[in-house]
Short mmCIF file of C-alpha atoms in Angstrom, two decimals:
data_model
loop_
_atom_site.label_atom_id
_atom_site.label_comp_id
_atom_site.label_asym_id
_atom_site.label_seq_id
_atom_site.Cartn_x
_atom_site.Cartn_y
_atom_site.Cartn_z
CA MET W 1 -5.91 20.67 12.30
CA ALA W 2 -8.97 18.34 11.06
CA GLU W 3 -9.45 15.20 12.63
CA PRO W 4 -8.88 12.26 10.75
CA VAL W 5 -11.42 10.41 8.77
CA TYR W 6 -9.84 7.33 9.18
CA ARG W 7 -8.44 6.21 12.56
CA ARG W 8 -6.24 3.25 11.35
CA VAL W 9 -5.22 2.63 7.66
CA VAL W 10 -3.15 0.48 5.51
CA ILE W 11 -1.50 2.33 2.73
CA LYS W 12 -0.76 0.41 -0.47
CA LEU W 13 2.43 1.97 -1.78
CA SER W 14 3.92 0.56 -4.96
CA GLY W 15 7.68 -0.76 -5.41
CA GLU W 16 7.93 1.07 -8.51
CA TYR W 17 7.55 4.77 -6.51
CA LEU W 18 10.25 3.74 -4.61
CA ALA W 19 12.43 4.02 -7.87
CA GLY W 20 11.80 7.56 -8.20
CA SER W 21 13.26 8.58 -11.59
CA GLN W 22 15.63 5.41 -11.67
CA VAL W 23 14.58 2.31 -13.92
CA ALA W 24 14.84 0.32 -10.44
CA GLY W 25 16.50 0.04 -7.51
CA ILE W 26 15.80 2.18 -4.42
CA ASP W 27 15.82 6.04 -4.96
CA GLN W 28 16.71 7.81 -1.21
CA PRO W 29 15.18 10.98 -1.64
CA THR W 30 11.92 9.52 -2.76
CA VAL W 31 12.17 7.03 0.28
CA ASP W 32 13.00 10.03 2.58
CA ARG W 33 9.88 12.15 1.45
CA ILE W 34 7.41 9.13 1.50
CA ALA W 35 8.94 8.86 5.14
CA THR W 36 7.82 12.34 5.93
CA ASP W 37 4.27 12.22 4.57
CA LEU W 38 3.89 9.06 6.63
CA ILE W 39 4.82 10.58 9.85
CA ALA W 40 2.53 13.55 9.26
CA ALA W 41 -0.23 11.37 8.53
CA GLN W 42 0.28 9.31 11.88
CA GLU W 43 0.53 12.97 13.84
CA LEU W 44 -3.04 13.59 12.66
CA GLY W 45 -3.91 10.87 14.84
CA ALA W 46 -4.34 8.12 12.41
CA GLU W 47 -2.77 4.72 13.29
CA VAL W 48 -0.88 3.89 9.85
CA ALA W 49 0.47 0.38 8.31
CA VAL W 50 1.80 0.20 4.97
CA VAL W 51 1.99 -2.38 2.47
CA VAL W 52 4.86 -2.37 -0.11
CA GLY W 53 5.02 -3.88 -3.35
CA GLY W 54 8.54 -5.00 -4.57
CA GLY W 55 8.45 -4.10 -8.16
CA ASN W 56 11.56 -1.71 -8.02
CA MET W 57 13.67 -4.74 -7.46
CA VAL W 58 11.53 -7.98 -8.70
CA ARG W 59 8.27 -9.02 -10.32
CA GLY W 60 7.32 -12.59 -9.96
CA VAL W 61 5.48 -12.62 -13.28
CA GLU W 62 8.90 -11.12 -15.28
CA VAL W 63 10.95 -13.19 -13.43
CA SER W 64 9.14 -16.49 -14.22
CA ALA W 65 9.01 -15.35 -17.98
CA GLN W 66 12.54 -16.02 -18.03
CA GLY W 67 12.62 -19.53 -16.65
CA VAL W 68 12.17 -19.40 -13.31
CA SER W 69 9.24 -20.81 -12.00
CA ARG W 70 6.25 -18.72 -11.05
CA THR W 71 6.25 -19.67 -7.63
CA THR W 72 10.00 -18.89 -7.14
CA GLY W 73 9.66 -15.68 -9.14
CA ASP W 74 6.80 -14.59 -6.60
CA THR W 75 8.92 -15.70 -3.44
CA MET W 76 11.57 -13.34 -5.03
CA GLY W 77 9.22 -10.57 -5.04
CA MET W 78 7.76 -10.88 -1.92
CA LEU W 79 11.61 -11.22 -0.24
CA ALA W 80 11.80 -7.45 -2.31
CA THR W 81 8.84 -6.00 -0.33
CA VAL W 82 10.79 -7.11 3.01
CA MET W 83 13.82 -5.10 1.48
CA ASN W 84 11.42 -2.17 0.76
CA CYS W 85 10.15 -2.23 3.94
CA LEU W 86 13.56 -2.36 5.80
CA ALA W 87 14.40 1.00 3.76
CA LEU W 88 11.21 2.91 4.64
CA GLU W 89 11.62 1.85 8.50
CA ALA W 90 15.54 3.25 8.38
CA ALA W 91 14.09 6.38 6.95
CA ILE W 92 11.36 7.03 9.09
CA GLU W 93 13.67 6.35 12.21
CA ARG W 94 16.22 8.50 11.14
CA LYS W 95 13.62 11.35 11.18
CA GLY W 96 12.83 10.73 14.78
CA ALA W 97 9.62 8.33 14.68
CA PRO W 98 9.28 4.70 15.54
CA ALA W 99 8.58 2.26 13.07
CA GLN W 100 8.68 -1.57 12.78
CA THR W 101 8.73 -3.99 9.87
CA LEU W 102 6.88 -7.24 10.35
CA SER W 103 7.02 -10.08 7.49
CA ALA W 104 5.19 -12.83 6.36
CA PHE W 105 8.08 -15.11 6.18
CA VAL W 106 10.26 -16.18 9.34
CA MET W 107 13.20 -14.20 9.55
CA PRO W 108 13.90 -13.35 12.99
CA GLU W 109 17.44 -11.80 12.15
CA ILE W 110 15.87 -9.10 10.07
CA CYS W 111 12.44 -8.76 11.50
CA GLU W 112 9.53 -9.72 13.52
CA LEU W 113 6.71 -12.18 11.91
CA PHE W 114 3.58 -10.73 11.07
CA THR W 115 0.46 -11.34 13.40
CA ARG W 116 -2.59 -9.45 13.89
CA ALA W 117 -1.70 -9.40 17.47
CA ALA W 118 1.62 -7.93 16.74
CA ALA W 119 0.76 -5.23 14.31
CA GLN W 120 -2.24 -4.11 16.43
CA LYS W 121 0.36 -3.81 19.72
CA TYR W 122 2.43 -1.89 17.37
CA LEU W 123 0.07 0.55 16.07
CA ALA W 124 -1.14 1.09 19.23
CA ALA W 125 2.09 1.91 20.81
CA GLY W 126 2.72 4.74 18.30
CA ARG W 127 4.49 2.69 15.55
CA ILE W 128 4.40 3.04 11.81
CA VAL W 129 4.02 -0.62 10.83
CA LEU W 130 5.25 -1.54 7.43
CA LEU W 131 4.08 -5.20 6.25
CA GLY W 132 6.57 -7.01 3.94
CA GLY W 133 6.42 -10.52 2.41
CA GLY W 134 2.90 -9.89 0.63
CA THR W 135 0.48 -12.77 1.95
CA GLY W 136 3.42 -15.16 2.34
CA ASN W 137 1.81 -17.00 -0.85
CA PRO W 138 2.74 -16.89 -4.33
CA TYR W 139 -0.02 -15.97 -7.04
CA PHE W 140 -1.12 -12.99 -4.61
CA THR W 141 -0.50 -9.45 -5.50
CA THR W 142 0.36 -6.62 -2.81
CA ASP W 143 -2.65 -4.99 -3.67
CA THR W 144 -4.55 -8.01 -1.87
CA THR W 145 -2.14 -8.19 0.43
CA ALA W 146 -3.22 -4.98 1.55
CA VAL W 147 -6.76 -5.46 1.82
CA LEU W 148 -6.40 -8.63 3.62
CA ARG W 149 -4.13 -7.35 6.11
CA ALA W 150 -6.54 -4.38 6.92
CA ALA W 151 -9.27 -6.78 7.33
CA GLU W 152 -6.88 -8.58 9.61
CA ILE W 153 -5.87 -5.79 11.83
CA GLU W 154 -9.33 -3.92 11.59
CA ALA W 155 -8.50 -1.06 9.73
CA GLN W 156 -11.10 1.31 8.37
CA ALA W 157 -9.92 1.64 4.89
CA VAL W 158 -7.23 0.82 2.25
CA LEU W 159 -5.41 3.94 0.80
CA LYS W 160 -4.23 3.04 -2.56
CA ALA W 161 -1.50 5.23 -3.40
CA THR W 162 -0.70 5.80 -7.11
CA ASN W 163 0.75 8.06 -9.82
CA VAL W 164 -2.75 9.22 -10.90
CA ASP W 165 -5.42 11.08 -8.63
CA GLY W 166 -8.17 8.35 -9.04
CA VAL W 167 -9.66 5.56 -11.11
CA TYR W 168 -10.38 6.51 -14.83
CA SER W 169 -12.35 4.98 -17.56
CA ALA W 170 -8.99 4.59 -19.39
CA ASP W 171 -5.51 5.53 -18.63
CA PRO W 172 -5.67 9.04 -18.53
CA LYS W 173 -2.07 9.76 -19.85
CA LYS W 174 -2.86 7.62 -23.23
CA ASP W 175 -6.70 8.75 -23.29
CA PRO W 176 -7.21 12.19 -22.83
CA SER W 177 -10.87 12.06 -23.21
CA ALA W 178 -10.80 9.23 -20.42
CA LYS W 179 -13.35 9.67 -17.38
CA ARG W 180 -12.33 10.43 -13.68
CA PHE W 181 -14.57 8.86 -11.25
CA ASP W 182 -15.30 10.31 -7.72
CA ARG W 183 -16.90 7.22 -6.23
CA LEU W 184 -17.61 3.64 -7.60
CA THR W 185 -18.77 0.79 -5.85
CA HIS W 186 -16.76 -2.46 -5.21
CA ALA W 187 -18.81 -4.57 -8.04
CA GLN W 188 -18.33 -1.28 -10.39
CA ALA W 189 -14.64 -1.49 -9.92
CA ILE W 190 -14.70 -5.21 -10.67
CA GLU W 191 -17.07 -5.31 -13.59
CA GLY W 192 -15.09 -2.03 -14.97
CA GLY W 193 -11.87 -3.84 -15.17
CA TYR W 194 -10.22 -0.72 -13.94
CA LYS W 195 -6.15 -1.60 -13.77
CA VAL W 196 -5.52 0.62 -10.79
CA MET W 197 -6.21 -2.47 -8.15
CA ASP W 198 -6.74 -6.52 -9.24
CA ALA W 199 -10.26 -7.88 -9.34
CA THR W 200 -8.95 -10.02 -6.09
CA ALA W 201 -8.23 -7.17 -4.17
CA PHE W 202 -11.51 -5.50 -5.33
CA ALA W 203 -13.67 -8.61 -4.31
CA LEU W 204 -12.07 -9.01 -0.85
CA ALA W 205 -12.66 -5.23 -0.04
CA ARG W 206 -16.36 -5.90 -0.98
CA GLU W 207 -16.46 -9.04 1.15
CA THR W 208 -14.76 -7.35 3.82
CA SER W 209 -16.89 -3.88 3.49
CA LEU W 210 -13.62 -1.93 3.47
CA PRO W 211 -13.30 1.26 1.38
CA ILE W 212 -10.32 1.68 -1.04
CA ILE W 213 -9.39 5.15 -1.48
CA VAL W 214 -7.15 5.55 -4.87
CA PHE W 215 -5.20 8.99 -4.92
CA SER W 216 -1.97 10.09 -6.08
CA ILE W 217 1.35 9.87 -3.87
CA ALA W 218 2.95 12.53 -6.01
CA ASP W 219 2.34 15.70 -4.04
CA PRO W 220 3.90 16.00 -0.68
CA GLY W 221 1.41 15.74 2.00
CA SER W 222 -1.05 13.78 -0.07
CA ILE W 223 -1.79 11.15 2.49
CA GLY W 224 -2.70 13.63 4.97
CA ALA W 225 -5.18 15.39 2.75
CA ILE W 226 -6.85 12.20 2.33
CA LEU W 227 -7.09 11.00 5.96
CA GLN W 228 -8.74 14.64 6.58
CA GLY W 229 -11.18 14.07 4.01
CA ARG W 230 -9.86 16.77 1.48
CA GLY W 231 -7.81 15.21 -0.81
CA ARG W 232 -8.38 14.47 -4.39
CA GLY W 233 -9.23 10.54 -5.26
CA THR W 234 -11.65 7.98 -5.98
CA VAL W 235 -13.53 6.23 -3.15
CA VAL W 236 -14.39 2.46 -3.91
CA ALA W 237 -17.10 1.37 -1.38
CA GLY W 238 -20.42 -0.08 -1.01
#
């Protein structure tokens, strides 16, 4: 079995993906399949942390368009990410692996508060660490959260799980001629305006010298394949 290319990673998973084929909510078979993939990735010898979005429940921008303030809407979205983390934690533990949810918000009856020391302690102890609550501040996406947390816990890469196998020059579902990139610099990703990750996340990754690997989560085992350097994806680095 090939050794992992990266020993500690933060995986960014969209909340929408957890809904499966549903319009919203949590699709348990999808959550269970992702839990299996996360456990398999950890068994390769990598320390795995996960930042989950909340778009399957609440998107702050959409809520604010309906009359709620942007700050309140974003807070609702951040709370939704904690619920997704708890769902993943339960699925992982049902499969016999240890997991730990950490939140940017103080909620002692539900989970522990995120600190750099706590995350590193649980990773070193062999737990899959689920990072909820975003950054704890409105106006920041969970893409940015993933890069921020990766920098804080000294991860070696951010793995951005999407529904496409990398970064394209245009939406490949709408434009058959869209070009797929094997590799981009952070600057090229920002200048190109590619929507696979927001510009703030790419800028922070550039500042902290963190590579971002964009790949498709659709195929079982895709996380482990990327960790072993044999998966299909786009590397954004340098």
